[in-house]
Coordinates of C-alpha atoms in Angstrom, one line a residue:
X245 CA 0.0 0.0 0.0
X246 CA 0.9 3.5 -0.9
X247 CA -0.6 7.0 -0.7
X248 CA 1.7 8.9 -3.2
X249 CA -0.9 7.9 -6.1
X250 CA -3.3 9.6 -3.8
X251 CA -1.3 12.4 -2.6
X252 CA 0.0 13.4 -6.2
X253 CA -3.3 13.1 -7.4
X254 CA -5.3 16.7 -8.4
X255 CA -6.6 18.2 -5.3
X256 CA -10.4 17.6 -6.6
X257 CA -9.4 13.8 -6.2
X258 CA -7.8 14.4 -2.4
X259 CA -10.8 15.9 -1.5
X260 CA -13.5 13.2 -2.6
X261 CA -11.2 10.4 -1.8
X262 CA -10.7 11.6 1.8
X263 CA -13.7 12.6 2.1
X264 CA -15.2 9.3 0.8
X265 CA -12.6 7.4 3.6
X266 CA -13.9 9.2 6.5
X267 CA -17.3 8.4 5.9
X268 CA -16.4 4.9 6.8
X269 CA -15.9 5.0 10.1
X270 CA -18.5 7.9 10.3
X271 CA -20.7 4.5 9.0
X272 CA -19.7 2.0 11.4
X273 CA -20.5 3.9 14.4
X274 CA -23.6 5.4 12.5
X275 CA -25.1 1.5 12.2
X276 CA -23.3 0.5 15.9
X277 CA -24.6 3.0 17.8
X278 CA -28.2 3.8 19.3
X279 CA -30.6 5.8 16.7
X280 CA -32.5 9.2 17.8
X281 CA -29.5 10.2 19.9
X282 CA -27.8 13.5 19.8
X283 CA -24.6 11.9 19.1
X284 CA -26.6 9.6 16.1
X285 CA -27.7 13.7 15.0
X286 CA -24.6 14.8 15.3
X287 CA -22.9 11.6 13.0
X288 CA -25.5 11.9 10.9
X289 CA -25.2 15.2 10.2
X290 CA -20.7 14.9 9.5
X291 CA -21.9 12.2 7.7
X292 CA -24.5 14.5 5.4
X293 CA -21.6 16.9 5.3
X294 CA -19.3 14.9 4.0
X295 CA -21.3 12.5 1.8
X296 CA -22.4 16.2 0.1
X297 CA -18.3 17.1 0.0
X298 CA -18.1 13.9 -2.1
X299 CA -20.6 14.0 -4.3
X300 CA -19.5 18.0 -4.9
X301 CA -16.1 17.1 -5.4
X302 CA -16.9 14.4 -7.9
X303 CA -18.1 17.3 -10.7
X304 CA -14.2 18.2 -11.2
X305 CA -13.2 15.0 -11.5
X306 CA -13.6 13.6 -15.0
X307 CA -11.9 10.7 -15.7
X308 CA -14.6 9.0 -17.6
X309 CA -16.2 11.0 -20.0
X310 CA -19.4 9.6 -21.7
X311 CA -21.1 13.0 -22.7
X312 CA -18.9 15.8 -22.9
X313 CA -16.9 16.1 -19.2
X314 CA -19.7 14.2 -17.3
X315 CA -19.8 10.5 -17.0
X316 CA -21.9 8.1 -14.2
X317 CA -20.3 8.8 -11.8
X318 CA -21.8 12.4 -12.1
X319 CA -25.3 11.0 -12.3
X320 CA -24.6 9.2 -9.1
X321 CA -23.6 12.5 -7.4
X322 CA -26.7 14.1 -8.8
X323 CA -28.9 11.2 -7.6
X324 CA -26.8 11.3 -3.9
X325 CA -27.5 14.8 -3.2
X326 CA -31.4 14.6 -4.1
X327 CA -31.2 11.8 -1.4
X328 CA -29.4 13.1 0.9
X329 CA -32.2 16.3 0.7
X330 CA -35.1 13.6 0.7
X331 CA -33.9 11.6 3.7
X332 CA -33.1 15.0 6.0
X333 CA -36.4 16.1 4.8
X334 CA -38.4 13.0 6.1
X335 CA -36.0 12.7 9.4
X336 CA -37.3 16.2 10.4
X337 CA -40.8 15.6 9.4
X338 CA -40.7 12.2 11.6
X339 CA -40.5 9.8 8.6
X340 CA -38.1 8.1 10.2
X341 CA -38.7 4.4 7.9
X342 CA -38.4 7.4 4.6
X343 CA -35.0 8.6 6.5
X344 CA -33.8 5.0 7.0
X345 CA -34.3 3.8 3.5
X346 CA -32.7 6.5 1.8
X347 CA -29.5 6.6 4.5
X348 CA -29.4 2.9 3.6
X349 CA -29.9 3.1 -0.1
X350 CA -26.9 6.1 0.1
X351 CA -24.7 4.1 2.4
X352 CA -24.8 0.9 -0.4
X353 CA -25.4 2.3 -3.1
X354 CA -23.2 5.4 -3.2
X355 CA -20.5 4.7 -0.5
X356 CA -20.0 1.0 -1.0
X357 CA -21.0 0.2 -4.5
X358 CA -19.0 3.9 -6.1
X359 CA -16.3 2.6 -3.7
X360 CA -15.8 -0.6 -5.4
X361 CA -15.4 0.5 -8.5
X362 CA -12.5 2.6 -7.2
X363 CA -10.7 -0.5 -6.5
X364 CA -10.9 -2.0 -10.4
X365 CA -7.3 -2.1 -12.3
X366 CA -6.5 1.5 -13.7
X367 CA -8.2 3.1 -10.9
X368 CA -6.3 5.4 -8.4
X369 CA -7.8 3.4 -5.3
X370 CA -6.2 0.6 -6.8
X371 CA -2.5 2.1 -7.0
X372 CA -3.1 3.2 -4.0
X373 CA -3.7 -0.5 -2.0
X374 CA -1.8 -2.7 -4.2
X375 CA 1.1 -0.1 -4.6
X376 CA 1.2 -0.6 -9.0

């Protein structure tokens, strides 16, 4: 494992990948500890912070192109920040099954599943754990 890929890497990149990593242990104490808290509020809010800082950063990062700069992975950062706004809107109206279901749906399908694709040949995340 090495970070130089990382830490050579444009500073749009720095910022989403960083970002991206410290929503994972923001995630595990998210799902370990009690819900309705003010210290699950208080997660949950670094976590909306920083899942936003992600999906933000993604827009000057364009690696792969498919219609002029853009590519999925902007679609995906659309899609994230629309359910980022959904699920604070139905925690604060009491929704709590709405907030659930879209922190899930972010938490696997944004954070996990866009993470795994990092980690395919060619990809910076994978440079940076297997050190090619």
């Amino acid at each position: 494992m090495t970070l130089t890929p990382l830490l050579t890497a444009p500073v749009a990149i720095q910022i989403h990948a960083f970002a991206a990593l410290t929503l994972i242990p923001l995630t595990i104490a998210q799902f370990a500890l009690p819900r309705g808290t003010h210290l699950h509020r208080w997660i949950g809010w670094s976590w909306v912070g920083l899942m936003s800082l992600v999906a933000l950063s993604s827009f000057w990062i364009q690696d792969i192109r498919l219609v002029g700069g853009f590519g999925p992975i902007h679609l995906l950062s659309i899609v994230t920040l629309g359910t980022l706004c959904l699920a604070i809107y139905a925690a604060r109206r009491g929704q709590i099954s709405s907030h659930r279901q879209a922190m899930i749906w972010l938490t696997y399908g944004a954070l996990v599943g866009a993470g795994v694709f990092t980690l395919l040949p060619g990809r910076l995340m994978n440079a940076v754990l297997l050190g090619l």
